[in-house]
Tab-separated table of C-alpha atoms in Angstrom:
chain	number	residue	atom	x	y	z
W	1	MET	CA	-16.333	-61.493	26.535
W	2	ALA	CA	-14.595	-58.935	24.333
W	3	ALA	CA	-11.196	-60.174	25.502
W	4	LEU	CA	-12.170	-63.791	24.823
W	5	LEU	CA	-13.367	-62.776	21.385
W	6	ASP	CA	-10.050	-61.049	20.707
W	7	VAL	CA	-8.067	-64.122	21.697
W	8	TYR	CA	-10.215	-66.925	20.278
W	9	GLY	CA	-12.534	-65.195	17.807
W	10	LYS	CA	-10.846	-66.719	14.756
W	11	VAL	CA	-12.133	-70.190	15.675
W	12	LEU	CA	-15.737	-69.033	15.355
W	13	THR	CA	-17.517	-68.963	12.035
W	14	ASP	CA	-17.848	-65.588	10.361
W	15	LYS	CA	-21.549	-65.531	11.257
W	16	GLN	CA	-20.931	-66.411	14.915
W	17	ARG	CA	-18.171	-63.809	15.179
W	18	ASP	CA	-20.402	-61.184	13.562
W	19	LEU	CA	-23.366	-61.867	15.835
W	20	ILE	CA	-21.408	-62.015	19.070
W	21	ASP	CA	-19.511	-58.868	18.086
W	22	LEU	CA	-22.766	-57.014	17.472
W	23	TYR	CA	-24.179	-58.241	20.771
W	24	TYR	CA	-21.186	-57.544	23.022
W	25	ASN	CA	-19.079	-54.898	21.296
W	26	GLU	CA	-21.785	-52.908	19.521
W	27	ASP	CA	-24.243	-53.416	22.401
W	28	LEU	CA	-27.178	-54.248	20.114
W	29	SER	CA	-30.123	-56.193	21.502
W	30	LEU	CA	-31.008	-59.645	20.205
W	31	GLY	CA	-34.054	-58.109	18.529
W	32	GLU	CA	-32.023	-55.397	16.811
W	33	ILE	CA	-29.503	-57.920	15.521
W	34	ALA	CA	-32.276	-60.218	14.309
W	35	GLU	CA	-33.935	-57.391	12.449
W	36	ASN	CA	-30.665	-56.202	10.881
W	37	ARG	CA	-29.589	-59.702	9.829
W	38	GLY	CA	-32.999	-61.001	8.754
W	39	ILE	CA	-33.073	-63.899	11.206
W	40	THR	CA	-35.142	-64.683	14.258
W	41	ARG	CA	-34.352	-63.379	17.706
W	42	GLN	CA	-34.122	-66.989	18.877
W	43	GLY	CA	-31.634	-67.723	16.094
W	44	VAL	CA	-29.443	-64.859	17.243
W	45	ARG	CA	-29.707	-65.967	20.869
W	46	ASP	CA	-28.759	-69.550	19.999
W	47	ALA	CA	-25.758	-68.421	17.944
W	48	VAL	CA	-24.556	-66.080	20.702
W	49	LYS	CA	-24.945	-68.787	23.367
W	50	ARG	CA	-23.088	-71.358	21.239
W	51	SER	CA	-20.320	-68.850	20.609
W	52	GLU	CA	-20.042	-68.026	24.309
W	53	PHE	CA	-19.802	-71.730	25.116
W	54	VAL	CA	-17.021	-72.244	22.559
W	55	LEU	CA	-15.055	-69.238	23.827
W	56	TYR	CA	-15.390	-70.234	27.492
W	57	GLU	CA	-14.429	-73.835	26.717
W	58	LEU	CA	-11.342	-72.739	24.820
W	59	GLU	CA	-10.231	-70.508	27.658
W	60	GLU	CA	-10.886	-73.224	30.224
W	61	ASN	CA	-8.852	-75.747	28.244
W	62	LEU	CA	-6.086	-73.499	26.887
W	63	GLY	CA	-5.921	-70.574	29.294
W	64	VAL	CA	-4.410	-68.182	26.757
W	65	LEU	CA	-6.295	-65.142	28.068
W	66	HIS	CA	-5.315	-65.923	31.665
W	67	LEU	CA	-1.689	-66.319	30.626
W	68	ARG	CA	-1.784	-63.062	28.670
W	69	GLU	CA	-3.226	-61.228	31.680
W	70	ARG	CA	-0.507	-62.657	33.946
W	71	LEU	CA	2.189	-61.658	31.471
W	72	ASP	CA	0.744	-58.152	31.193
W	73	GLY	CA	0.845	-57.880	34.979
W	74	ARG	CA	4.461	-59.000	35.097
W	75	LEU	CA	5.381	-56.594	32.323
W	76	ASN	CA	3.794	-53.725	34.248
W	77	GLU	CA	5.756	-54.731	37.347
W	78	MET	CA	8.998	-54.777	35.374
W	79	GLN	CA	8.266	-51.370	33.830
W	80	GLU	CA	7.619	-49.938	37.279
W	81	LEU	CA	10.907	-51.370	38.572
W	82	LEU	CA	12.738	-49.846	35.614
W	83	ARG	CA	11.156	-46.451	36.336
W	84	LYS	CA	12.279	-46.685	39.971
W	85	MET	CA	15.795	-47.658	38.928
W	86	GLU	CA	15.973	-44.745	36.484
W	87	THR	CA	14.729	-42.343	39.173
W	88	GLU	CA	17.272	-43.634	41.683
W	89	ASN	CA	20.009	-43.437	39.061
W	90	ASP	CA	19.068	-39.848	38.226
W	91	LEU	CA	19.137	-38.909	41.900
W	92	SER	CA	22.576	-40.414	42.450
W	93	CYS	CA	24.158	-38.525	39.535
């Protein structure tokens, strides 16, 4: 969820982003968030669930996080190949 929030968090309202951040990144319970924000536990739960739905829908339709993860994997592969080439080059000198 944290990765989805990083990629798509700007599309959420400030309140949604705040609540879902507190729930997932700060690891606060629904009750703790409700108490801190002066809203009901059910209100926090509804906002978190709506936010989750929006983030999952965006990823399903756009796939930005999946693409970023694939690109990161490819980049790591390329870096490893470069390290091997440098090692082989050093050994041949």
